[in-house]
mmCIF file of C-alpha atoms in Angstrom:
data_model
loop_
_atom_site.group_PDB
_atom_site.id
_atom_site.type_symbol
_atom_site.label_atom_id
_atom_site.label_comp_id
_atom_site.label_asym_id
_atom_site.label_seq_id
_atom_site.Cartn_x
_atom_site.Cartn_y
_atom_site.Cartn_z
ATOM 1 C CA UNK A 197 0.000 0.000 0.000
ATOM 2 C CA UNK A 198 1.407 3.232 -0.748
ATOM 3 C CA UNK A 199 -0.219 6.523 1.216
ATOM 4 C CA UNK A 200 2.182 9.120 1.203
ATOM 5 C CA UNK A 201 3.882 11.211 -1.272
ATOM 6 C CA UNK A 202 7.448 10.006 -0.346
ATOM 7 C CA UNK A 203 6.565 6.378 -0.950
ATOM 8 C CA UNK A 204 4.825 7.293 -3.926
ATOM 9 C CA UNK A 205 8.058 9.240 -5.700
ATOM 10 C CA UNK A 206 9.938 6.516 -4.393
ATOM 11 C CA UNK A 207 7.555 4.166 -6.368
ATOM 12 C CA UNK A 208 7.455 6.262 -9.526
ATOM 13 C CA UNK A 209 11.263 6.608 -9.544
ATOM 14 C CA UNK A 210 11.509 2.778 -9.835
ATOM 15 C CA UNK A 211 8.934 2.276 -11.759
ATOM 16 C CA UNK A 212 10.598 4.748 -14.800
ATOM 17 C CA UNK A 213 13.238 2.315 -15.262
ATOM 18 C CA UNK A 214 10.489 -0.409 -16.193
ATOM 19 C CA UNK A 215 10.111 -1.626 -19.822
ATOM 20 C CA UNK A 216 6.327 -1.449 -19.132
ATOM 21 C CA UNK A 217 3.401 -1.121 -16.346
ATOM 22 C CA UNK A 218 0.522 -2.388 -15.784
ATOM 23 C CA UNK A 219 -2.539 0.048 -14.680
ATOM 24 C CA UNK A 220 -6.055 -0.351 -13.233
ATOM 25 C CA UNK A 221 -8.174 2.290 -10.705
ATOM 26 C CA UNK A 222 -11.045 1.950 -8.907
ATOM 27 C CA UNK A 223 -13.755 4.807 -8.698
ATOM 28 C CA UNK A 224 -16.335 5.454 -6.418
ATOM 29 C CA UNK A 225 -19.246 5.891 -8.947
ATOM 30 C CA UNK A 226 -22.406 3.796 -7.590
ATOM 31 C CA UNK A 227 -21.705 4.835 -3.993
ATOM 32 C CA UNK A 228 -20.950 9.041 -4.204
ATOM 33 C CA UNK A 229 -21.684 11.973 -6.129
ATOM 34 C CA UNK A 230 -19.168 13.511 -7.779
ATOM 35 C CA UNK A 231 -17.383 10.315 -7.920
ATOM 36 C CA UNK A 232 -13.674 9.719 -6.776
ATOM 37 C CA UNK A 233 -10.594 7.769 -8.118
ATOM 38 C CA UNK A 234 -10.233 5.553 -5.240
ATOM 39 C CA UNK A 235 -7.388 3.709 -6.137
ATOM 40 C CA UNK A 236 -4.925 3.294 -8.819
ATOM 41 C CA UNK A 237 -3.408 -0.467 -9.021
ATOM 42 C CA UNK A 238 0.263 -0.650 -10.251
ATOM 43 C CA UNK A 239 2.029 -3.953 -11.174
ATOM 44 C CA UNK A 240 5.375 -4.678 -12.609
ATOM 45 C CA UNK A 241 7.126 -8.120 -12.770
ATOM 46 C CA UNK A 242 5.304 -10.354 -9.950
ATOM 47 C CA UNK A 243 4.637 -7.414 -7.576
ATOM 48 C CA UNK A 244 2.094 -4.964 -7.492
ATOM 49 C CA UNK A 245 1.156 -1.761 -5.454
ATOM 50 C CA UNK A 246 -2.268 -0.300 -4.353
ATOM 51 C CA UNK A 247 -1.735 3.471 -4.493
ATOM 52 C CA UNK A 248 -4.398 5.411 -1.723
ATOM 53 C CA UNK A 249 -5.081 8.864 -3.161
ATOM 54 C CA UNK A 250 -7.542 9.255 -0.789
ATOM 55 C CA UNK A 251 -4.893 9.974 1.541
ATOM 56 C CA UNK A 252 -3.066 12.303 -0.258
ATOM 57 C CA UNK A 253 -3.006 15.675 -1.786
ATOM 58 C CA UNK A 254 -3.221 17.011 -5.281
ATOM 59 C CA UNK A 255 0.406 17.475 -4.974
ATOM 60 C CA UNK A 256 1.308 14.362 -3.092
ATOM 61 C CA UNK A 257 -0.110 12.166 -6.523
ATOM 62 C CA UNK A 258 1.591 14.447 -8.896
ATOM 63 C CA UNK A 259 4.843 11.983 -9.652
ATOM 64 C CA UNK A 260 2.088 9.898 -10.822
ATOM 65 C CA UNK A 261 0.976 11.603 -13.608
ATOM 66 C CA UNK A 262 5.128 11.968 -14.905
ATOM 67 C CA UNK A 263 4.716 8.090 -14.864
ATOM 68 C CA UNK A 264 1.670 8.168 -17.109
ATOM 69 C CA UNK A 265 3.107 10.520 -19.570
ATOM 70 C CA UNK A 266 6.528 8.637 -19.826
ATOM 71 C CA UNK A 267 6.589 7.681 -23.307
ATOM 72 C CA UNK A 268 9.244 5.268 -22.506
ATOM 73 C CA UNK A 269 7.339 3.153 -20.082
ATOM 74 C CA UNK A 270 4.681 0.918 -21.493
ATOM 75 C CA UNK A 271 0.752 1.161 -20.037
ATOM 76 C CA UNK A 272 -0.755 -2.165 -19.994
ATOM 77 C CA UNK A 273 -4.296 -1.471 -19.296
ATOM 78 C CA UNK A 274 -7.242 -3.761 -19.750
ATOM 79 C CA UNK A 275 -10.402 -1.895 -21.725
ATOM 80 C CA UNK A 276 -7.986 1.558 -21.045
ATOM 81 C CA UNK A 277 -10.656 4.264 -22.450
ATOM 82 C CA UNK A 278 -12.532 4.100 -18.959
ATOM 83 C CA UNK A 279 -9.001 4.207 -17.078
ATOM 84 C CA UNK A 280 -7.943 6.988 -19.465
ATOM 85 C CA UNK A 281 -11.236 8.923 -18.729
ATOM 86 C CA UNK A 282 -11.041 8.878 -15.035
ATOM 87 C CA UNK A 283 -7.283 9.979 -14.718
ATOM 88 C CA UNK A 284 -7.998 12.960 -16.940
ATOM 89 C CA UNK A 285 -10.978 14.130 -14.792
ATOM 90 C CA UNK A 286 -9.505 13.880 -11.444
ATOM 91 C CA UNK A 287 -5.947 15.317 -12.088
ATOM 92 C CA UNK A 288 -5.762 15.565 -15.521
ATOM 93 C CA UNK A 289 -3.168 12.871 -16.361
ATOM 94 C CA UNK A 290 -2.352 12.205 -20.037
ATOM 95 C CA UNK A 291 -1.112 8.609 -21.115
ATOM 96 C CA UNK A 292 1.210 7.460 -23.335
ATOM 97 C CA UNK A 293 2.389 4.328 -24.767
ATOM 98 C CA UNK A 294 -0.781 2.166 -23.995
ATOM 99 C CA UNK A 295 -1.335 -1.347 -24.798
ATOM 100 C CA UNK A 296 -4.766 -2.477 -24.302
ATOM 101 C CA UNK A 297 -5.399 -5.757 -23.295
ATOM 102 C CA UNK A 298 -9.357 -5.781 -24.219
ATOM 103 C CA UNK A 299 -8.300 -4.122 -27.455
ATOM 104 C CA UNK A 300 -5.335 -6.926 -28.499
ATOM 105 C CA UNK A 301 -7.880 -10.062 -27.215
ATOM 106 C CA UNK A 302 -10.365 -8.675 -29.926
ATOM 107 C CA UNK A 303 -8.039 -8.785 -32.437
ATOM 108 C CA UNK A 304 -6.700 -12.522 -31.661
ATOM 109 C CA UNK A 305 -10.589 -13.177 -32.415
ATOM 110 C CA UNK A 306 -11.510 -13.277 -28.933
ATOM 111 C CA UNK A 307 -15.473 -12.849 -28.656
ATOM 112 C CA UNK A 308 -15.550 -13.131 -24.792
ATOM 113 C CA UNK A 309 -12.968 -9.751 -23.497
ATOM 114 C CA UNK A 310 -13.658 -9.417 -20.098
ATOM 115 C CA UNK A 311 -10.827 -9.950 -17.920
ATOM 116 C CA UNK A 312 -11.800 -13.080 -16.388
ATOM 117 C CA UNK A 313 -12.223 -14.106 -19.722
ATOM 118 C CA UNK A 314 -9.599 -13.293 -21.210
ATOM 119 C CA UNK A 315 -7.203 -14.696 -18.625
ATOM 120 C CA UNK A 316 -8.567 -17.697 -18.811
ATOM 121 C CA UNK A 317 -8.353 -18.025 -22.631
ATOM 122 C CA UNK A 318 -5.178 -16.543 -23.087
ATOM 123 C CA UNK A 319 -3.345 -17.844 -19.715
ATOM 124 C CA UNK A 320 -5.561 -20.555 -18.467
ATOM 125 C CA UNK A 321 -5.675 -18.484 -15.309
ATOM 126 C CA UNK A 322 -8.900 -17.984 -13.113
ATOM 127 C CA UNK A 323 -10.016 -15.008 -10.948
ATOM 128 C CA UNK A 324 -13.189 -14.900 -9.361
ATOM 129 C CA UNK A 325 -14.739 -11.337 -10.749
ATOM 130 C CA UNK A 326 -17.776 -10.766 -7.685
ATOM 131 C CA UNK A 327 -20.775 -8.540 -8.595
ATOM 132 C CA UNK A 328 -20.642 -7.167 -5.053
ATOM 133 C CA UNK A 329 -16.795 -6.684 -4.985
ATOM 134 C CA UNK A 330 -17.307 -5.045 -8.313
ATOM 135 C CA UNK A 331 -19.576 -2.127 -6.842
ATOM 136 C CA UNK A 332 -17.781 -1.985 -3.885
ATOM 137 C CA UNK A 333 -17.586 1.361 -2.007
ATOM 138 C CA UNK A 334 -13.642 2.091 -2.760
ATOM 139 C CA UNK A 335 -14.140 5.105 -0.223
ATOM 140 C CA UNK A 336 -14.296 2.933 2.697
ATOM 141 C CA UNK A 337 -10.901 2.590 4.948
ATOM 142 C CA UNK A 338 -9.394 0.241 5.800
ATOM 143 C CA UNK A 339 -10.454 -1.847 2.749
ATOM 144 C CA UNK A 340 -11.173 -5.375 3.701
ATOM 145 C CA UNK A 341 -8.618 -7.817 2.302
ATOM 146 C CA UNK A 342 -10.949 -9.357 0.106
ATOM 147 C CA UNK A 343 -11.421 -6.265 -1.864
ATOM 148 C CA UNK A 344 -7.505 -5.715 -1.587
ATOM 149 C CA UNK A 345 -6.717 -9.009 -3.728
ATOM 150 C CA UNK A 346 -9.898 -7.895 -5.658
ATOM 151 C CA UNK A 347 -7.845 -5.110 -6.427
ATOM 152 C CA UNK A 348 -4.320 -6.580 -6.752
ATOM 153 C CA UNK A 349 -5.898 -9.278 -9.320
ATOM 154 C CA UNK A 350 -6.958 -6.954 -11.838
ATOM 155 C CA UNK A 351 -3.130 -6.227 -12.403
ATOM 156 C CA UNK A 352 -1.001 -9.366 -11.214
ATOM 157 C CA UNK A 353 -1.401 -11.435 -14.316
ATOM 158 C CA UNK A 354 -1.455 -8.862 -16.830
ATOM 159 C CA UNK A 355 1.804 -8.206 -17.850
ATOM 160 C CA UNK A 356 2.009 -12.339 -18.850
ATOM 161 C CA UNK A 357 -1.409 -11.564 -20.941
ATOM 162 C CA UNK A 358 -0.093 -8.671 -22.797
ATOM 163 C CA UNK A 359 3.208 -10.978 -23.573
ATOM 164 C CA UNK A 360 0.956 -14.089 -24.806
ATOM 165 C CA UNK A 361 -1.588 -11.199 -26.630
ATOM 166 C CA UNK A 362 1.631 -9.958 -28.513
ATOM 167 C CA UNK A 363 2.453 -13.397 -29.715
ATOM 168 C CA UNK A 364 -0.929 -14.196 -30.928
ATOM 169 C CA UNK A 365 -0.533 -11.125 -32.798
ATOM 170 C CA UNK A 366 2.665 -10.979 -34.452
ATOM 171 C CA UNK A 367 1.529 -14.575 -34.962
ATOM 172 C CA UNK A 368 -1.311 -13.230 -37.129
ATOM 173 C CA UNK A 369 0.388 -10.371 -38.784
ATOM 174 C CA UNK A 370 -2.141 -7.931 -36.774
ATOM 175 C CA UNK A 371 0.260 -6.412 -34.695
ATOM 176 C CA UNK A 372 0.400 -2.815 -36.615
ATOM 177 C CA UNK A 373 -3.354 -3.396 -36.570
ATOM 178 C CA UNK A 374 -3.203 -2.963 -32.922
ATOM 179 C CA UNK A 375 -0.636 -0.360 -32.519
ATOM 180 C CA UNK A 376 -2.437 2.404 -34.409
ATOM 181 C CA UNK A 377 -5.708 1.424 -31.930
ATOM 182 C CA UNK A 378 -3.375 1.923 -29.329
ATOM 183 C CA UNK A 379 -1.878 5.162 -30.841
ATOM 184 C CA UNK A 380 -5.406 6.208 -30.827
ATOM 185 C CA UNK A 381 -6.253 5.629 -27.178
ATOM 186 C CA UNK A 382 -3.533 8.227 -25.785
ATOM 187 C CA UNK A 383 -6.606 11.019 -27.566
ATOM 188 C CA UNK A 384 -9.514 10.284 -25.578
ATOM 189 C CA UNK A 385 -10.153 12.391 -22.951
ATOM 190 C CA UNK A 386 -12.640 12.984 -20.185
ATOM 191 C CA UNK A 387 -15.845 14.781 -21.254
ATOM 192 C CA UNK A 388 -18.106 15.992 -18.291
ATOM 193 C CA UNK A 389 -21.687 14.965 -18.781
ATOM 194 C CA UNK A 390 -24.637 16.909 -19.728
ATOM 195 C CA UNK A 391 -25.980 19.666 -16.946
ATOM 196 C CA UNK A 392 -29.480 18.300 -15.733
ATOM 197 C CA UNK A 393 -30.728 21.494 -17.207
ATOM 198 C CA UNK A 394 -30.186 19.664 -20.508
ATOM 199 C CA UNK A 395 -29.299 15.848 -19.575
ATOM 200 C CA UNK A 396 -33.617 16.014 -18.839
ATOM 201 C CA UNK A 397 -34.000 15.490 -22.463
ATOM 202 C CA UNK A 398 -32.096 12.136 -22.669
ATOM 203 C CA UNK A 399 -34.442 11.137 -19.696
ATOM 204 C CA UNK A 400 -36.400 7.929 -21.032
ATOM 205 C CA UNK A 401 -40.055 8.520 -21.430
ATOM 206 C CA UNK A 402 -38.885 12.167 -22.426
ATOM 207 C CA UNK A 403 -40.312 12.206 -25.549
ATOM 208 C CA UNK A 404 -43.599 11.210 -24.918
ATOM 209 C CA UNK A 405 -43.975 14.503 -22.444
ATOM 210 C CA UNK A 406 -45.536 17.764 -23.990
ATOM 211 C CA UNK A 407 -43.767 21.241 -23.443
ATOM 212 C CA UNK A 408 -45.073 22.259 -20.031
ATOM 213 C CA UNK A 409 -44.536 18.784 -18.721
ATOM 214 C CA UNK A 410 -40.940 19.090 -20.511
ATOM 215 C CA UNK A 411 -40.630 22.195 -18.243
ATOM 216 C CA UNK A 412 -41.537 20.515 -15.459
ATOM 217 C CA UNK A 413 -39.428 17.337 -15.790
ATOM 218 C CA UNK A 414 -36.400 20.220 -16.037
ATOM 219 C CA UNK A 415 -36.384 21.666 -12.468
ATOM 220 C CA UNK A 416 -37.337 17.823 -11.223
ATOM 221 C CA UNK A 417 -33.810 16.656 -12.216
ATOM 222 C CA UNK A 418 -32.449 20.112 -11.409
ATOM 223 C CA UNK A 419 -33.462 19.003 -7.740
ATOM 224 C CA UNK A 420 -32.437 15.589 -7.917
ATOM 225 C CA UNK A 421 -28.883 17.065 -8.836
ATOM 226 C CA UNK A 422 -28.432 19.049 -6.365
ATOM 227 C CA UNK A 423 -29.418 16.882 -3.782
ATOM 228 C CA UNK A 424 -27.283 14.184 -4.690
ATOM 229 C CA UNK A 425 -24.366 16.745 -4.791
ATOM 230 C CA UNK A 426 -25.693 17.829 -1.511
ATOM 231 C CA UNK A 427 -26.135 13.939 0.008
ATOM 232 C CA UNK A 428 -22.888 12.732 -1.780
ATOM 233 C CA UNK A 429 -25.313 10.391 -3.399
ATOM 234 C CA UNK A 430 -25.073 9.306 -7.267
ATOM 235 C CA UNK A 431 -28.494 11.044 -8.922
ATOM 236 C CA UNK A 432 -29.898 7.860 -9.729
ATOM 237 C CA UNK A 433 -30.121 6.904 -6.203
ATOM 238 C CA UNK A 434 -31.762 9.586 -5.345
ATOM 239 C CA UNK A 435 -34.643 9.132 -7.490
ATOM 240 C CA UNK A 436 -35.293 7.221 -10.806
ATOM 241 C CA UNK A 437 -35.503 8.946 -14.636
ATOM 242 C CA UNK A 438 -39.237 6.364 -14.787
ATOM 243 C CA UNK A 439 -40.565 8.321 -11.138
ATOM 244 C CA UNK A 440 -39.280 11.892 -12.419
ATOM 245 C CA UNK A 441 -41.010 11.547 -16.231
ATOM 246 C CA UNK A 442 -44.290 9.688 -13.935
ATOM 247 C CA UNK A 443 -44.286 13.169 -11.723
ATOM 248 C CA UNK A 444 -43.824 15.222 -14.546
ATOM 249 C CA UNK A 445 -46.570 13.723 -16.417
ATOM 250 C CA UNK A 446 -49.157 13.816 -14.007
ATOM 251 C CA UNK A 447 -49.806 17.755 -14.102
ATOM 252 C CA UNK A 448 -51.063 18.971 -10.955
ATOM 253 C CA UNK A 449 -51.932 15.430 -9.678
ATOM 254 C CA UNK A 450 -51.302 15.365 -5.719
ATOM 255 C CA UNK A 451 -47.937 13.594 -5.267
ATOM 256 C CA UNK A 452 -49.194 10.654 -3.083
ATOM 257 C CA UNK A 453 -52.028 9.843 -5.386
ATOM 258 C CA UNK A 454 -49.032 9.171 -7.968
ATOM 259 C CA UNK A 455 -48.591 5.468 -9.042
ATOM 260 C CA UNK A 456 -44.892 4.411 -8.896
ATOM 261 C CA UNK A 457 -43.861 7.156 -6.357
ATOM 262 C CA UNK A 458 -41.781 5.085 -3.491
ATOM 263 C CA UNK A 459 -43.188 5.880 -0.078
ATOM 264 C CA UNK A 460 -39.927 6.520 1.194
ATOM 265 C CA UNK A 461 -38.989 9.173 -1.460
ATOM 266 C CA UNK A 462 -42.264 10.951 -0.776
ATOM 267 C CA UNK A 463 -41.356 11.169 2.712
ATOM 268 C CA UNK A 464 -38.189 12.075 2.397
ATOM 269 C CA UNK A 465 -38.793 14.775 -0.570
ATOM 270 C CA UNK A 466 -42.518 15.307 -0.984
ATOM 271 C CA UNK A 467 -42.111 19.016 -0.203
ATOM 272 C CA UNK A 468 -38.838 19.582 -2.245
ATOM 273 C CA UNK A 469 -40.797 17.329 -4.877
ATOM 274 C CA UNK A 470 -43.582 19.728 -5.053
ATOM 275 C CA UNK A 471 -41.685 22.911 -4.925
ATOM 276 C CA UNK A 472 -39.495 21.962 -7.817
ATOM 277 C CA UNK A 473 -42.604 20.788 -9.341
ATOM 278 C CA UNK A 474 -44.754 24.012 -9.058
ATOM 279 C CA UNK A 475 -41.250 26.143 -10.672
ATOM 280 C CA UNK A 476 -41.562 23.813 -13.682
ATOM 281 C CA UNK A 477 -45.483 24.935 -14.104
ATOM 282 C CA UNK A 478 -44.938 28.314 -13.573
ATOM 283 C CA UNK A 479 -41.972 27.868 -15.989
ATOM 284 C CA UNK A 480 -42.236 29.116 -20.044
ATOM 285 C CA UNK A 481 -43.057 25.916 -21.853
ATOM 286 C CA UNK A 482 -39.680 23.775 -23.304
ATOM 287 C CA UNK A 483 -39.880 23.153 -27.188
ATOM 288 C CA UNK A 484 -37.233 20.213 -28.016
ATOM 289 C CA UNK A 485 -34.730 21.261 -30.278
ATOM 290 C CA UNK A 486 -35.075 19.738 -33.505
ATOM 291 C CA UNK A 487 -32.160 17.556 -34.703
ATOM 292 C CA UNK A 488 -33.070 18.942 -38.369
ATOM 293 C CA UNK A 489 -33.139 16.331 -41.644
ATOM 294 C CA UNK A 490 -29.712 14.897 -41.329
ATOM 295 C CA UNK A 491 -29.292 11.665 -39.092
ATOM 296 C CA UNK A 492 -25.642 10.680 -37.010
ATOM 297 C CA UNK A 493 -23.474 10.504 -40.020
ATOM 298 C CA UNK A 494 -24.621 13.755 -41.330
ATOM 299 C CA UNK A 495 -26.563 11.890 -44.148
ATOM 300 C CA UNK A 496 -29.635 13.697 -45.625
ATOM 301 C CA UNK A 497 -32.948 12.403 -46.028
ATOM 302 C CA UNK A 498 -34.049 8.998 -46.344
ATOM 303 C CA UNK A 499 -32.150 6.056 -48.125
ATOM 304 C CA UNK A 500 -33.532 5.048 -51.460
ATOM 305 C CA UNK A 501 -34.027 1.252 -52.076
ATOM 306 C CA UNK A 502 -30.700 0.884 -53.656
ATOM 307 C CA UNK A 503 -29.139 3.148 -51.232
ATOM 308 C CA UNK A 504 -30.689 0.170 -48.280
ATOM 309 C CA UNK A 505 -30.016 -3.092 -50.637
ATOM 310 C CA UNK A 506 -26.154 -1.600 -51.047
ATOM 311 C CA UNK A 507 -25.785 -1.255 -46.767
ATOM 312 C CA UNK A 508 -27.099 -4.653 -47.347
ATOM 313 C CA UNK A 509 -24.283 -6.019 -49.527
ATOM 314 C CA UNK A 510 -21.606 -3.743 -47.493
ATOM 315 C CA UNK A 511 -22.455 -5.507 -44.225
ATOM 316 C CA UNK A 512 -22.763 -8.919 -46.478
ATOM 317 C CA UNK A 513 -18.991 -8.135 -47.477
ATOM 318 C CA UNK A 514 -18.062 -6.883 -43.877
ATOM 319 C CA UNK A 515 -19.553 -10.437 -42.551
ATOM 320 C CA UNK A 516 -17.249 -12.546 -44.639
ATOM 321 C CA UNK A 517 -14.127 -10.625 -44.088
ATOM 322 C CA UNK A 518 -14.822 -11.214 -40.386
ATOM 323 C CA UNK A 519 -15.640 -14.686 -40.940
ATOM 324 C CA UNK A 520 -12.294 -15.388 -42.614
ATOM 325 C CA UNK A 521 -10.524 -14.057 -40.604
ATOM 326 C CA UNK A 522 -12.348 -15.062 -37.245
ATOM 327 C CA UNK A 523 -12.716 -11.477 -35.805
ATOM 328 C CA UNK A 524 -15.336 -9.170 -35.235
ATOM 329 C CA UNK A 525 -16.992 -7.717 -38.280
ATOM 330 C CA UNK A 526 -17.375 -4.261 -36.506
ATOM 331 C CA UNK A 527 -13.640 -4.338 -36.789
ATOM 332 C CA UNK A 528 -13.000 -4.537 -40.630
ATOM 333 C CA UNK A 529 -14.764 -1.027 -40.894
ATOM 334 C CA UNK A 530 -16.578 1.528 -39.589
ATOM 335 C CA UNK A 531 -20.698 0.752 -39.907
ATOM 336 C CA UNK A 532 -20.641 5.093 -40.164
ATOM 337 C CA UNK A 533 -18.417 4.994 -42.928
ATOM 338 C CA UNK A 534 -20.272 2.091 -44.909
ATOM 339 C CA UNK A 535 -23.909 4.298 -44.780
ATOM 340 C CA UNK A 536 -21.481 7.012 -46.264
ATOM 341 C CA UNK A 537 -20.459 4.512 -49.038
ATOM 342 C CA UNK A 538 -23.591 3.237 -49.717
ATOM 343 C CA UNK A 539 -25.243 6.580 -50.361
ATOM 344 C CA UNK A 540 -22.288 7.789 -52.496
ATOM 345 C CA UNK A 541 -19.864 5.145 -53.599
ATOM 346 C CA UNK A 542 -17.196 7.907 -55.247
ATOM 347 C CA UNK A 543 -16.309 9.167 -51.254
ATOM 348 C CA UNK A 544 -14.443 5.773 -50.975
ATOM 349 C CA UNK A 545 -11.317 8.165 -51.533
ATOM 350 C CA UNK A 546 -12.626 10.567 -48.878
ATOM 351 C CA UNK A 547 -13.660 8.074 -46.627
ATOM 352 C CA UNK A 548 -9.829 6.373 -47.263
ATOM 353 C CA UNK A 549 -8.055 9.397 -46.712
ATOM 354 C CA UNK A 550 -5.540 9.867 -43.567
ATOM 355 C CA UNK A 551 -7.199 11.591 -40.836
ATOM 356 C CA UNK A 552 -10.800 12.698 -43.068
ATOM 357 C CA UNK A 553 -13.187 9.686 -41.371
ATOM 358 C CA UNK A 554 -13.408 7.145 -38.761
ATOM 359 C CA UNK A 555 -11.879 4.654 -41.004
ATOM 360 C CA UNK A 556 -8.547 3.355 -39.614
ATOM 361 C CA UNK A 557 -5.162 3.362 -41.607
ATOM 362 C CA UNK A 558 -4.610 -0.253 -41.247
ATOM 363 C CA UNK A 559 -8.417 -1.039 -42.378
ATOM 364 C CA UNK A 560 -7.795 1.342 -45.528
ATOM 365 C CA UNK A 561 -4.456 -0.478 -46.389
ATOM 366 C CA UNK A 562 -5.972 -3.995 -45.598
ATOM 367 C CA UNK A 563 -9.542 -3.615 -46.713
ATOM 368 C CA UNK A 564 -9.587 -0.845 -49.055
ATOM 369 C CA UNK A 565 -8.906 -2.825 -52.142
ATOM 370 C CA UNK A 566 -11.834 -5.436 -51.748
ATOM 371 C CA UNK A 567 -14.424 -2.795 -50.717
ATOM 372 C CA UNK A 568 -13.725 -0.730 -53.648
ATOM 373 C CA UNK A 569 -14.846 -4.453 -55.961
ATOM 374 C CA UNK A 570 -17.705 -4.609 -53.694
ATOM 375 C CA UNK A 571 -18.768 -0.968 -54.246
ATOM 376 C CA UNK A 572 -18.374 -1.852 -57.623
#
């Protein structure tokens, strides 16, 4: 366990010399509101170390993020975006060098990528992934053991994966397949969600809601917000999206003759409840913004029936690629860029292009050729 800055520069200093690293945290996000990094899981060789920001400062974790950034110091990371996410919100860390586990499995034509699986494909090894242990409250001190080795197992056998991954690979001539997924992973970064003042429109059963109910449903999750900021308390706890739409639908209904309302909430917040409520009918109505003519991939209109029976054939000629060469068909090319293609076959170029679309520079330089005979 390491809990103080000294031990953790200590940590990081040895750690630099390493060829590579292996990474996991652990975040707080079913149990508190804004969530925490809880822990951050280090292994190298056959030891690993539980790092406890909890009991440090801003400052004190600092070193942490110069290991992160060290291009000359391998990542191993198992499904990395989350990882990469939750080190750029809390003390915006950047990472370099990343080799993701989940990522290489997939492309050994593994189906099955959670860790457990994975390990026990790859390694023949078995850990014991518990739901409970899983959404365990990381905030809690001292951690019980079992969550400890929870912890520790995440990152103990992963530097042996990402060696037997690699062979697979080269193996299979996917290895510069990988490395440009990889290449793309050090990008992501953390992107806060919606504020409930506009998340309320992604609120299932949203749509079915007219203007003045829209209005309502608005200061409903406005409340919710703040008092799961105010209870350290993850939103959904507080109250569900299916009881705020059911409230916000019912109009000036009295809240205990509500079906669906718990008991306990409308103890708890009957009065907030209604006050929130009352702003939201005094409110000006809420019109939902149009998302104008164009869907997702910024395609206008609706498909003709050669347009559809071409998306047909594209995802026929996506299938068999996969097929042969046992991996995911979602792999061999972007589904965006195929609706592109079958619209307008001539933006194969565009679509091929280094940097214009979503399409990758190994799927252009593997796949290119044979899509352009199935566009025809």
């Amino acid at each position: 366990m390491i809990t103080d800055a000294d031990a953790l520069a200590g940590l990081v200093e040895r750690l630099s010399l390493e060829h590579c690293v292996v990474i996991d945290t652990e975040s707080n996000s079913f149990h508190r509101f804004p969530d925490r990094v809880c822990l951050v899981q280090i292994a190298a060789g056959k030891r690993a170390w539980v790092v406890d920001p909890l009991e440090m400062t801003e400052d004190d974790v600092a070193p942490l993020g110069e290991l992160m950034a060290n291009p000359n110091v391998e990542k191993v990371i198992h499904a990395a975006s989350n990882d990469i996410r939750v080190l750029d919100k809390e003390w915006s860390f950047r990472v370099a060098n990343i080799f993701d586990t989940s990522i290489a499995a997939q492309f050994c034509g593994m189906r099955r990528v959670g860790l457990d699986s994975v390990l026990l494909d790859a390694l023949g090894v078995s850990i014991v992934k518990s739901k409970s242990l899983q959404r365990a409250d990381w905030t809690v001190r001292p951690l019980p053991d079992e969550a400890l080795q929870y912890a520790v197992d995440d990152v103990l056998h992963l530097q042996d994966l990402r060696d037997e991954l690699v062979r697979r690979l080269e193996e299979l001539g996917r290895m510069e397949w990988v490395e440009e997924e990889f290449q793309r992973l050090e990008n992501i970064r953390y992107r806060a969600p919606d504020p409930p003042e506009i998340a309320f429109l992604n609120a299932k059963g949203s749509r079915a809601l007219g203007p003045q109910e829209l209005a309502v449903l608005r200061e409903l999750y406005v409340f919710r917000y703040n008092e799961g900021m105010r209870r350290d308390v993850p939103p959904f706890k507080i109250m569900s999206d299916a009881v705020l739409t059911t409230i916000a639908a019912a109009g000036r209904d009295d809240l205990d003759e509500i079906e669906g309302i718990p008991v306990s909430s409308l103890r708890r917040y009957g009065r907030r409840l209604q006050r929130a409520r009352e702003r939201g009918l005094a409110a000006e109505p809420v019109t939902r913004p149009r998302n104008g003519n164009s869907n997702s991939n910024g395609l206008e209109g609706r498909p003709t029936r050669e347009q559809i029976d071409q998306l047909r054939d594209l995802k026929a000629w996506r299938n068999e690629q996969g097929e042969e060469l046992d991996l995911d068909p979602a792999l061999i090319w972007p589904m965006q860029s195929l609706e592109r293609l079958a619209r307008d076959a001539s933006l194969l170029n565009d679509e091929t292009r280094e940097g214009a679309s979503v399409v990758r520079e190994w799927q252009a330089r593997e796949f290119g050729e044979s899509l352009a005979a199935a566009l025809g």
